mmCIF file of C-alpha atoms in Angstrom:
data_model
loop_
_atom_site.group_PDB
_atom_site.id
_atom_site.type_symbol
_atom_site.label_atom_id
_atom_site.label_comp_id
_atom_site.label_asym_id
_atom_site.label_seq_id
_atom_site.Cartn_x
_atom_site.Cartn_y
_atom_site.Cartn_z
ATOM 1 C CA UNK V 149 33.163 -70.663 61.065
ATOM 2 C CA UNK V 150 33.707 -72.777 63.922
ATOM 3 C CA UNK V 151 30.172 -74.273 65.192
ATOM 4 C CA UNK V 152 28.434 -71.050 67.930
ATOM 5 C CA UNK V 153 28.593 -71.214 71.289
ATOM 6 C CA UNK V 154 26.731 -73.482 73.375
ATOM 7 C CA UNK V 155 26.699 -70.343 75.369
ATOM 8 C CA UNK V 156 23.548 -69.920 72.453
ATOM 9 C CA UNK V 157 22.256 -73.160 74.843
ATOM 10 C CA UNK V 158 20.643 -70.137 77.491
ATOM 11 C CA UNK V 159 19.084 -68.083 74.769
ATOM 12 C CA UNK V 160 18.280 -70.973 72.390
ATOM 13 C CA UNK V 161 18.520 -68.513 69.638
ATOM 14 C CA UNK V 162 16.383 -69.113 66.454
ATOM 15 C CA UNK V 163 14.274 -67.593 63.800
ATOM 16 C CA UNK V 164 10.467 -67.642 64.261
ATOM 17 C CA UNK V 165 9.284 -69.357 61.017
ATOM 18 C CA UNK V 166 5.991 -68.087 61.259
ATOM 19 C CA UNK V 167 6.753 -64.773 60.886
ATOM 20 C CA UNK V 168 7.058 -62.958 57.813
ATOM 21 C CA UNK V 169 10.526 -60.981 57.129
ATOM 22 C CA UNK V 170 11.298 -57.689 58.827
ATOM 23 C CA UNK V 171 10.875 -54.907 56.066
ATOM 24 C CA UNK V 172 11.661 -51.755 58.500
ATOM 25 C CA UNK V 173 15.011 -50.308 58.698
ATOM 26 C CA UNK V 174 17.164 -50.171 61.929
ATOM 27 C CA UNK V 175 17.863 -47.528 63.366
ATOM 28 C CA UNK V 176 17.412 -44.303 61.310
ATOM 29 C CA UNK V 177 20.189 -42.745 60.519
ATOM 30 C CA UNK V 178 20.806 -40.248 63.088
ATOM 31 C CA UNK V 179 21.134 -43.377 65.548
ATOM 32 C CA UNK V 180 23.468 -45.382 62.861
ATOM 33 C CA UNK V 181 25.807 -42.539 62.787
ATOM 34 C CA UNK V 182 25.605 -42.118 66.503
ATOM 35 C CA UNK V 183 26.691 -45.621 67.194
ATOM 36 C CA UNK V 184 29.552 -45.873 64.687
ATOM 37 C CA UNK V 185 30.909 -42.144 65.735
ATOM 38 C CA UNK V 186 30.771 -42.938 69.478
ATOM 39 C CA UNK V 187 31.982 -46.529 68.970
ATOM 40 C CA UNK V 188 34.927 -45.547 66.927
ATOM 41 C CA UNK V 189 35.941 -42.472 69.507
ATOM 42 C CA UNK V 190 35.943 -44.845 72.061
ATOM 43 C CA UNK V 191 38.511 -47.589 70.483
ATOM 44 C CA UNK V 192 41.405 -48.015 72.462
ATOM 45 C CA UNK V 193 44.981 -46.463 71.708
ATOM 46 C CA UNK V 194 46.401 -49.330 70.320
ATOM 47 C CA UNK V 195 44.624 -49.971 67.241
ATOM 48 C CA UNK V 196 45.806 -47.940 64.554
ATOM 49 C CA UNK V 197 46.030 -44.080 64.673
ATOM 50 C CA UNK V 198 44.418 -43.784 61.297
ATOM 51 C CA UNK V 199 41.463 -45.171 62.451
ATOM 52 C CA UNK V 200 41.101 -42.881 65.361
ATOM 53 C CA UNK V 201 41.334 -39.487 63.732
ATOM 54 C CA UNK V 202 38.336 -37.351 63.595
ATOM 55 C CA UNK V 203 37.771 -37.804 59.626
ATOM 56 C CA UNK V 204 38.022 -41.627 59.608
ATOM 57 C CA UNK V 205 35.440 -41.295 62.673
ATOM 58 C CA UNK V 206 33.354 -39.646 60.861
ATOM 59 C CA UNK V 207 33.199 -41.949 57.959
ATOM 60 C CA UNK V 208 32.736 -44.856 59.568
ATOM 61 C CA UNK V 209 29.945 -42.846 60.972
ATOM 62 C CA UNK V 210 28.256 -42.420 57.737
ATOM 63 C CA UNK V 211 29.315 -45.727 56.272
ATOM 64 C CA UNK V 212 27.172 -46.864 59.243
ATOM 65 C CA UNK V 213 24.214 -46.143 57.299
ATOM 66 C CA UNK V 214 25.366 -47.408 53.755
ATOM 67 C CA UNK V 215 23.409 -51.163 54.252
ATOM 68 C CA UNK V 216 19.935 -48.977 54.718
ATOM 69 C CA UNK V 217 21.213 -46.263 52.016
ATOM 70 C CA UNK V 218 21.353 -48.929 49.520
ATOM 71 C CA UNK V 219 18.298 -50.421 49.842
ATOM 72 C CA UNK V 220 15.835 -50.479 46.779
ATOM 73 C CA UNK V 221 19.022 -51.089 44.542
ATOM 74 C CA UNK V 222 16.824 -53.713 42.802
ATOM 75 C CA UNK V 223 15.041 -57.645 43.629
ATOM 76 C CA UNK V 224 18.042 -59.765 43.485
ATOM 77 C CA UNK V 225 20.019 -57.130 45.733
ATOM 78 C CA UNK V 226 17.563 -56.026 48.210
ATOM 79 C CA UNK V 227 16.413 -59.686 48.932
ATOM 80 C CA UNK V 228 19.677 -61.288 49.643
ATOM 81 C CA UNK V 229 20.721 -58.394 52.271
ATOM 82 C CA UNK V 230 17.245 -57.459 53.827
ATOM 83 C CA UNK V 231 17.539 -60.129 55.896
ATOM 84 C CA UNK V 232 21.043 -59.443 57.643
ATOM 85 C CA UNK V 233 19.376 -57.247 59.754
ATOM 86 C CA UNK V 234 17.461 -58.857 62.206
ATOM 87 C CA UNK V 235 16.971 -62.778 63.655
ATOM 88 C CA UNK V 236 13.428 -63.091 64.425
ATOM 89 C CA UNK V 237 13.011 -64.661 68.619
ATOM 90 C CA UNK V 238 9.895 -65.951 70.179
ATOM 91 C CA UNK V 239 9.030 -65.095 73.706
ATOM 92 C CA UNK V 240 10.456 -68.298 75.070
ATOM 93 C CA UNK V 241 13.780 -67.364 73.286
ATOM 94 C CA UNK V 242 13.151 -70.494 70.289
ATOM 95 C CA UNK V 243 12.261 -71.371 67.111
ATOM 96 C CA UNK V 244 8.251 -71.667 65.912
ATOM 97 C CA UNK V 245 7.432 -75.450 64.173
ATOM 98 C CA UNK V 246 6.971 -76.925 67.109
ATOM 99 C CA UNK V 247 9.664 -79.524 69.396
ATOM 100 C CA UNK V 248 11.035 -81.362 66.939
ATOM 101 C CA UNK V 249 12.913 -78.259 65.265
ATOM 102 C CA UNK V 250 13.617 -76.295 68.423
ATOM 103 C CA UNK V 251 17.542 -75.886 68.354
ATOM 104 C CA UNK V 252 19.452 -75.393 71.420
ATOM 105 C CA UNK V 253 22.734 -73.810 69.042
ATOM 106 C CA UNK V 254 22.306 -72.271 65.714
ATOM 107 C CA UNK V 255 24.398 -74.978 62.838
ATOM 108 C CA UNK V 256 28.040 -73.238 62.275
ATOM 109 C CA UNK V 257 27.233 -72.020 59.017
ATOM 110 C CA UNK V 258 24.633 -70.158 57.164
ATOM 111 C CA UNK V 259 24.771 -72.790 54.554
ATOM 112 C CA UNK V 260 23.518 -75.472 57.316
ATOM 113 C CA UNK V 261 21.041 -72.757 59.033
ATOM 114 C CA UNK V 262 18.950 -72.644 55.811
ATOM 115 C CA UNK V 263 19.127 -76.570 54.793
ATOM 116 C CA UNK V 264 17.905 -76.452 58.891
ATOM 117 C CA UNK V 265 14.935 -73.819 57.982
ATOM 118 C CA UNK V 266 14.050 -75.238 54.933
ATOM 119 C CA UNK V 267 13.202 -78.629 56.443
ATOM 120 C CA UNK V 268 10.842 -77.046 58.747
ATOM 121 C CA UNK V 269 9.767 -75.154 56.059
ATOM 122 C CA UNK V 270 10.773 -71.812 55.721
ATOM 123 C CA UNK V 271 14.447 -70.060 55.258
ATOM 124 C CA UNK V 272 16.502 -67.542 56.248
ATOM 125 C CA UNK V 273 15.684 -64.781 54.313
ATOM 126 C CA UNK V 274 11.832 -65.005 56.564
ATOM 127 C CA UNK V 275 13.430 -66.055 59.383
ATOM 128 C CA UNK V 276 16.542 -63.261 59.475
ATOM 129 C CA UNK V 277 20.623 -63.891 59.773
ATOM 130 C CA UNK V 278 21.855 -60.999 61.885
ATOM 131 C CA UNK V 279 24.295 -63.351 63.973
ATOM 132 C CA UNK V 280 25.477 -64.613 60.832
ATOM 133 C CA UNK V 281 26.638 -61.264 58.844
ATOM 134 C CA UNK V 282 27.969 -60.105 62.379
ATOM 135 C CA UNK V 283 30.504 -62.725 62.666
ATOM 136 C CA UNK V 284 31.107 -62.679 58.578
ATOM 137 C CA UNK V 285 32.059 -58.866 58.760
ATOM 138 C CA UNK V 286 34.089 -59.742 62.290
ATOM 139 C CA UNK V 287 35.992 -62.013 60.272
ATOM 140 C CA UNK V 288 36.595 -59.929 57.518
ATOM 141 C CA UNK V 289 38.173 -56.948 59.804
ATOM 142 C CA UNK V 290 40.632 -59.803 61.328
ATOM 143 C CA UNK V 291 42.144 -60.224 57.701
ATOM 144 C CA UNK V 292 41.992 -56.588 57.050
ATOM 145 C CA UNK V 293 43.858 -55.747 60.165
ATOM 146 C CA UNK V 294 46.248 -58.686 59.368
ATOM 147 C CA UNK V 295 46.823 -57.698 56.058
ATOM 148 C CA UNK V 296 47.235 -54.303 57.727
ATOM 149 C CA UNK V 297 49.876 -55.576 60.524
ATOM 150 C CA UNK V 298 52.003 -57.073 57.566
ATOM 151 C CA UNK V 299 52.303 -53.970 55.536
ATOM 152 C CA UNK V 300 53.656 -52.081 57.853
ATOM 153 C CA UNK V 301 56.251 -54.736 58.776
ATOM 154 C CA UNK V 302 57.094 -55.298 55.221
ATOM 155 C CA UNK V 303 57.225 -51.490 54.217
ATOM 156 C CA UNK V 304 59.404 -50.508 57.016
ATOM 157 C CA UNK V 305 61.833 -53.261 56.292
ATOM 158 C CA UNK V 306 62.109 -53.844 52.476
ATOM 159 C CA UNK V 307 65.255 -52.452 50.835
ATOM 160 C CA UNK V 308 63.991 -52.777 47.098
ATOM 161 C CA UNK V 309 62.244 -49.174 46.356
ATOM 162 C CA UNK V 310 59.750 -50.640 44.036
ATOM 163 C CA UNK V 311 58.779 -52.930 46.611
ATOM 164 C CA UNK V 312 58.942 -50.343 49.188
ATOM 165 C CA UNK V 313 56.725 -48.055 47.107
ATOM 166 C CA UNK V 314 54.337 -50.981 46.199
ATOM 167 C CA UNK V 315 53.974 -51.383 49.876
ATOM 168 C CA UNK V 316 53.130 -48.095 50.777
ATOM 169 C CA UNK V 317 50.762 -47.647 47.798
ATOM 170 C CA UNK V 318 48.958 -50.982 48.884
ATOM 171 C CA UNK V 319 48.712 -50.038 52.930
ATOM 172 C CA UNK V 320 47.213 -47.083 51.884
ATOM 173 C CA UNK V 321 44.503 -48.823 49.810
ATOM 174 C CA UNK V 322 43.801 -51.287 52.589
ATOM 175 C CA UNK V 323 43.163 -48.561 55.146
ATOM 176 C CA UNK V 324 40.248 -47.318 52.899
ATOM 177 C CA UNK V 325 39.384 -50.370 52.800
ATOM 178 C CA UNK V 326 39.042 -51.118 56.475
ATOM 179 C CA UNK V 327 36.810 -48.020 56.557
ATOM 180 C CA UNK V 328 34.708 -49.039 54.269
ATOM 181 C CA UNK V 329 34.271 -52.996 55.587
ATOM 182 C CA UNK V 330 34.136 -51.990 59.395
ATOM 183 C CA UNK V 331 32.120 -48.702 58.670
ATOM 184 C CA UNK V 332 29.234 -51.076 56.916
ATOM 185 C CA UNK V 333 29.751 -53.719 59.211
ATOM 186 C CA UNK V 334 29.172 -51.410 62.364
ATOM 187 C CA UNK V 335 25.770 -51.340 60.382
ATOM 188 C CA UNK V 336 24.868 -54.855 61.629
ATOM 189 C CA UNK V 337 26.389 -54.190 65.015
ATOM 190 C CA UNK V 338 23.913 -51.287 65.787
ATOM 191 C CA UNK V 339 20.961 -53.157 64.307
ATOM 192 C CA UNK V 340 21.510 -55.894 66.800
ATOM 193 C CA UNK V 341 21.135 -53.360 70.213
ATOM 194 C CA UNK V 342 17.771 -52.559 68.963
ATOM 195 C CA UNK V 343 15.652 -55.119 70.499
ATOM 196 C CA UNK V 344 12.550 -55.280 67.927
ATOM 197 C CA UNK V 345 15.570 -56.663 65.609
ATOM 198 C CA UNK V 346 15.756 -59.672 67.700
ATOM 199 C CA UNK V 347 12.155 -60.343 68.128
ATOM 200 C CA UNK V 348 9.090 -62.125 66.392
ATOM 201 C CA UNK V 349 7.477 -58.605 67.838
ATOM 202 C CA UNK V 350 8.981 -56.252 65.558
ATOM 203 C CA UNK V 351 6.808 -53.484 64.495
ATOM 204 C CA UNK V 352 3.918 -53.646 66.579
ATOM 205 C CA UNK V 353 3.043 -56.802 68.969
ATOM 206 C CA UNK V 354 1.364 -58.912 66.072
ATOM 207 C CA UNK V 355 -0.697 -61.767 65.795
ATOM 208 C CA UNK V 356 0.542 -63.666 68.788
ATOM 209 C CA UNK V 357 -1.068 -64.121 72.890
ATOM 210 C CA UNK V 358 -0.676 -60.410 74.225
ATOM 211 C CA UNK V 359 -2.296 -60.482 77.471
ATOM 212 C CA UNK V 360 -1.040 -57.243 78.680
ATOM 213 C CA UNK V 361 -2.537 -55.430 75.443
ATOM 214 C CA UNK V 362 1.255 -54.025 74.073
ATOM 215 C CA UNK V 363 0.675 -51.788 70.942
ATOM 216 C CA UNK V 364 -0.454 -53.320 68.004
ATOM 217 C CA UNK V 365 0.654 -50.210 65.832
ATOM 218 C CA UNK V 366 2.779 -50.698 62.926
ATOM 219 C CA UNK V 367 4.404 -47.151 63.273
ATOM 220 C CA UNK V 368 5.977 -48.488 66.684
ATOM 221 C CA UNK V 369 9.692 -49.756 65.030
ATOM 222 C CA UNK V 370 9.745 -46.043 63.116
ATOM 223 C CA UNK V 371 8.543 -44.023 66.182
ATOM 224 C CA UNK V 372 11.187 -45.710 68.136
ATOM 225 C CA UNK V 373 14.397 -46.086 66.041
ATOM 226 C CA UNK V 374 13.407 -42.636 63.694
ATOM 227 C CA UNK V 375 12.306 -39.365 65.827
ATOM 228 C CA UNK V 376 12.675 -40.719 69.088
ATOM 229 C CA UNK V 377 16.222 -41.769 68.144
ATOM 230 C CA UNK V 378 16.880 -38.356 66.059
ATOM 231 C CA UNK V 379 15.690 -36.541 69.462
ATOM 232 C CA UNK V 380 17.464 -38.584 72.211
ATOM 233 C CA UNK V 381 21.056 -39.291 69.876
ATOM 234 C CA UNK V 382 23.205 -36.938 72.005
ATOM 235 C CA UNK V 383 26.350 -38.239 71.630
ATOM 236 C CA UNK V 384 27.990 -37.100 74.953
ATOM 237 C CA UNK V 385 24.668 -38.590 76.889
ATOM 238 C CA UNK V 386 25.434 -42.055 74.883
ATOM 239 C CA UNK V 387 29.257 -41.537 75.453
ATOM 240 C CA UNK V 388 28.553 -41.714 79.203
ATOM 241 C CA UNK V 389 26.355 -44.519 79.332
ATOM 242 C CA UNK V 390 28.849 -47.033 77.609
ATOM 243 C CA UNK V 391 30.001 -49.580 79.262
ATOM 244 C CA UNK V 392 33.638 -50.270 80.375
ATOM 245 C CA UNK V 393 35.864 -52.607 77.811
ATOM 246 C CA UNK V 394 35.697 -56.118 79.277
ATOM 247 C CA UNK V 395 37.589 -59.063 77.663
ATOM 248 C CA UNK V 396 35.665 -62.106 77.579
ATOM 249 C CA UNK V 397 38.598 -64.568 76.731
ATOM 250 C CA UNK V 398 36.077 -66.039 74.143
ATOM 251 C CA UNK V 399 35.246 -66.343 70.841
ATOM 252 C CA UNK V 400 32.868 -64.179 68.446
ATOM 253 C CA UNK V 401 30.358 -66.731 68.495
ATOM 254 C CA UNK V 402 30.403 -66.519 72.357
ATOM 255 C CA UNK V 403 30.726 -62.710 72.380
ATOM 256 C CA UNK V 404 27.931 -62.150 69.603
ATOM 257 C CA UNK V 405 25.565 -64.154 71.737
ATOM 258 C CA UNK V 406 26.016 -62.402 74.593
ATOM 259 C CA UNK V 407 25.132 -59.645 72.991
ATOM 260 C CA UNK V 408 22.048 -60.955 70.792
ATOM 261 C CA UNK V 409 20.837 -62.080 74.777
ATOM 262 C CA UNK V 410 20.888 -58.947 76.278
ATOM 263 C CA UNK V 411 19.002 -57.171 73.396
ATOM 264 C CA UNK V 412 16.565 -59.667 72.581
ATOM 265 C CA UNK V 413 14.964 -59.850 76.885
ATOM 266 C CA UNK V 414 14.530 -55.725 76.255
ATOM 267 C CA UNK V 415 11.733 -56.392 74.083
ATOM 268 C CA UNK V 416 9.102 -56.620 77.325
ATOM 269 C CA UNK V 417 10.567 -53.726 78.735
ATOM 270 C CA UNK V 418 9.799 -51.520 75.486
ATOM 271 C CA UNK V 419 6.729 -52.489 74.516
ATOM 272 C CA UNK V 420 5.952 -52.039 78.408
ATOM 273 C CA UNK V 421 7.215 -48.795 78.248
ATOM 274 C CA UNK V 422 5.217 -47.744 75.079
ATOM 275 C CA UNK V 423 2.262 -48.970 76.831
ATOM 276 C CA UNK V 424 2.824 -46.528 79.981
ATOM 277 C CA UNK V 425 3.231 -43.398 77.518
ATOM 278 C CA UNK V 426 7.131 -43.214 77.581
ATOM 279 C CA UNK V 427 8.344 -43.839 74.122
ATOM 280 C CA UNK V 428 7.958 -40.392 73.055
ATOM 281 C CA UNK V 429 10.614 -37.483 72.468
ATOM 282 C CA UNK V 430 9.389 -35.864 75.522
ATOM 283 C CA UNK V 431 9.686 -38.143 77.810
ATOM 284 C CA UNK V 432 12.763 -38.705 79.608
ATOM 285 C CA UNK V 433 11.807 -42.426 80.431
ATOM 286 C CA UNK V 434 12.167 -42.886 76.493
ATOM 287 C CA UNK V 435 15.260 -41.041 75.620
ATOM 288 C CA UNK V 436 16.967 -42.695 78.648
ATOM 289 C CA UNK V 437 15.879 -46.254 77.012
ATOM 290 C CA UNK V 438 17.338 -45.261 73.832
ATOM 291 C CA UNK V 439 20.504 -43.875 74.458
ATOM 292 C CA UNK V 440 21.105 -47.080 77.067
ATOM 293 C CA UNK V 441 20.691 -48.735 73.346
ATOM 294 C CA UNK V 442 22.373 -46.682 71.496
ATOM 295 C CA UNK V 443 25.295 -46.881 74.132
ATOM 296 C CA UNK V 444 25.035 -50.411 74.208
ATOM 297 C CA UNK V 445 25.559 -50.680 70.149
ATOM 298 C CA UNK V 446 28.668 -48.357 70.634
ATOM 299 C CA UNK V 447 30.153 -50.407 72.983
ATOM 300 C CA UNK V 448 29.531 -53.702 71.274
ATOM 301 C CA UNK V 449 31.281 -51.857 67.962
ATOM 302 C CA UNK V 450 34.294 -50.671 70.373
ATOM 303 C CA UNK V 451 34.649 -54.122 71.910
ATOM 304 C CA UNK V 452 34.455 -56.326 68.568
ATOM 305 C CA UNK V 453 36.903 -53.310 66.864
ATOM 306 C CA UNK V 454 39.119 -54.039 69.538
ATOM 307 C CA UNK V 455 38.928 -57.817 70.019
ATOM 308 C CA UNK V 456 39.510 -57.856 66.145
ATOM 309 C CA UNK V 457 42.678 -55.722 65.980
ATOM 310 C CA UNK V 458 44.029 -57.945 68.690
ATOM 311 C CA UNK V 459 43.373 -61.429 67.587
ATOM 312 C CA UNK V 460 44.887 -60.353 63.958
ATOM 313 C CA UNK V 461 47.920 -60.213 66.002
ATOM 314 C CA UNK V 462 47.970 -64.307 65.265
ATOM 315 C CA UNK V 463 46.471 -63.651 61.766
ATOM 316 C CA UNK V 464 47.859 -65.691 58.591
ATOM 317 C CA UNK V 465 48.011 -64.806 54.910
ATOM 318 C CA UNK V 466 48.739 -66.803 51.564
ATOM 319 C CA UNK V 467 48.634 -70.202 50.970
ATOM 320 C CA UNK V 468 50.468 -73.465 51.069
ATOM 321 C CA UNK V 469 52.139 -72.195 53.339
ATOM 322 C CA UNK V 470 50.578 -69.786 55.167
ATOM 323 C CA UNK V 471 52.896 -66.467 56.922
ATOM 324 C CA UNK V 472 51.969 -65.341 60.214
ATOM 325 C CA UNK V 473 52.019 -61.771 60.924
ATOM 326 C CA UNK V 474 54.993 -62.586 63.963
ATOM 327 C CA UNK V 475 57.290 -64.177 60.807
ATOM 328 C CA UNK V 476 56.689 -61.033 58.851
ATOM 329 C CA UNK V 477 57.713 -58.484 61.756
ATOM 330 C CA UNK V 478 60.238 -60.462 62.545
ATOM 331 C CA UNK V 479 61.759 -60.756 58.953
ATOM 332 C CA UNK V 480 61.544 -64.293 59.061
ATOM 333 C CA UNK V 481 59.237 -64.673 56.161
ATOM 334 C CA UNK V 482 59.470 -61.831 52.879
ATOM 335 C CA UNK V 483 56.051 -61.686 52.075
ATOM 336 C CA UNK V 484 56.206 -60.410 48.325
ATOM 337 C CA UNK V 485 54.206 -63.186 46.487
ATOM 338 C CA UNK V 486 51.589 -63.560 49.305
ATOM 339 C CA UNK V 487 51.035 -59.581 48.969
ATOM 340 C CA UNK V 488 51.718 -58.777 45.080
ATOM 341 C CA UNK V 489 50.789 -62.086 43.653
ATOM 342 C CA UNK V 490 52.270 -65.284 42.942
ATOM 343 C CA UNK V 491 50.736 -65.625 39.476
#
């Protein structure tokens, strides 16, 4: 991973190290489902067909759910993936510890991040890594879609009928793959349009200055993200609140901020909103602020889906040397021993 943005300069993204890690889910699963259904409809019609029909929709709906399904699987298990869901933010947008460890961009890998936390004292597993397993499963869906770009080429052009069958046998294997990897990714994607994901404030205000007395009730995260979520998750309401595709002409890093800075300022806003009596099913102030989530976190899965299908246009395989995807479609390079195995 390239070092993030210095777009990450206006949100000064970082982990509060005072606060203990998030144990609440993300959004229930009626509102996981909702965002990888209506994010998947939505994709554009150039990525693949088979990712568009109505049954691989509706597994990447449920796969949505799998990284909360699988939780409780046992110590080791549960805390090395807990904290992929969430970054913990102060109110000023920063890191706790005081001015010497306030960052301005988060290090370029996850590796640095926690030699970064643990000389101030904590790590990431308090502190949260939800940018980081965003742009890990981003990068993952380029090489599946690469792999996937090469297939074809190489099925539709190989004379050999072993080869030919081999390639058709392994295409289809890497399509249930790429349901699988982007349905659990889109996971990650949802978590991060919740804002009490992205905040020090995450199930209830806590012990921090709360002068306008914002609930200190630690069913708040499951009120908002279960039943409210369940009741407002219409998915033609959501449909119509997502935004329009827009190509940013950046990079994930730059993209995934973006979207981390958006969430992350709606934490106010819905703890103000609790506070005036609108975060309940009934209210249409509440299930209009969830489904402008819920839209958002379809949108960010459409755009990412996209941007990913598009860059693996320039994707590589193999090594020493590398094949692009352009030498394979072109018949420039065979790529056999990249795809079966050199060894």
């Amino acid at each position: 991973m390239s070092r993030l943005s210095s777009s990450l300069k206006v949100l000064v993204l970082a982990a509060a190290l005072a606060a203990p890690a998030q144990s609440a889910l993300a959004w229930g699963a009626s509102g996981h489902r909702v965002v990888g259904v209506v994010g998947t409809r939505s994709l554009p019609s150039d990525v693949p067909a088979f990712l568009r029909t109505e049954a691989a929709i509706a597994t990447i709906g449920e796969y949505a759910r799998e990284p909360d399904r699988s939780k409780g699987s046992g110590k080791i298990h549960d805390h090395d993936r807990d904290s992929a869901h969430f970054l913990d933010i102060d109110d000023q947008g920063r890191m706790y510890g005081g001015p010497m460890f306030t960052v301005e961009t988060l290090p370029p890998t996850r590796a640095d991040y926690e030699t970064a936390l643990r000389a101030a004292g904590t790590d990431s597993w308090k502190a949260g890594y939800l940018p980081y397993a965003m742009i890990d499963g981003y990068q993952q869906l380029v090489k599946d879609f690469t792999y996937w770009r090469i297939l074809v080429a190489a099925e539709k052009m190989a004379t050999d009928p072993v080869r030919k069958a081999w390639y058709a046998a392994d295409l289809k294997r890497r399509e249930e793959l790429l349901l699988r990897d982007l349905g659990t990714w889109a996971h990650y994607v949802g978590d991060a349009s919740q804002p009490m994901h992205l905040s020090v404030h995450y199930n209830g205000w806590g012990d921090y200055p709360n002068p306008n007395g914002y609930t200190q009730s630690r069913s708040t995260h499951f009120n908002f993200e279960g039943p409210l979520a369940k009741a407002a998750g219409d998915e033609a309401a959501v449909t119509r609140l997502m935004p329009a595709y827009v190509n940013c002409a950046c990079s994930i890093e730059t993209r995934v901020v973006g979207y981390l800075t958006k969430t992350w300022k709606l934490t106010e806003p819905l703890y103000a909103l609790e506070k005036a009596g609108g975060m309940v099913e009934t209210d249409p102030r509440g299930r209009a602020f969830v489904q402008e989530r819920l839209a958002a976190g379809a949108a960010a899965l459409r755009d990412l889906v996209t941007d990913a299908w598009r860059d693996s246009a320039n994707g590589k395989i193999g090594y020493r040397p590398e094949i692009t995807v352009a030498d394979v479609e072109s018949g420039k390079a065979d790529p056999w021993n990249d795809l079966y195995g050199k060894d």
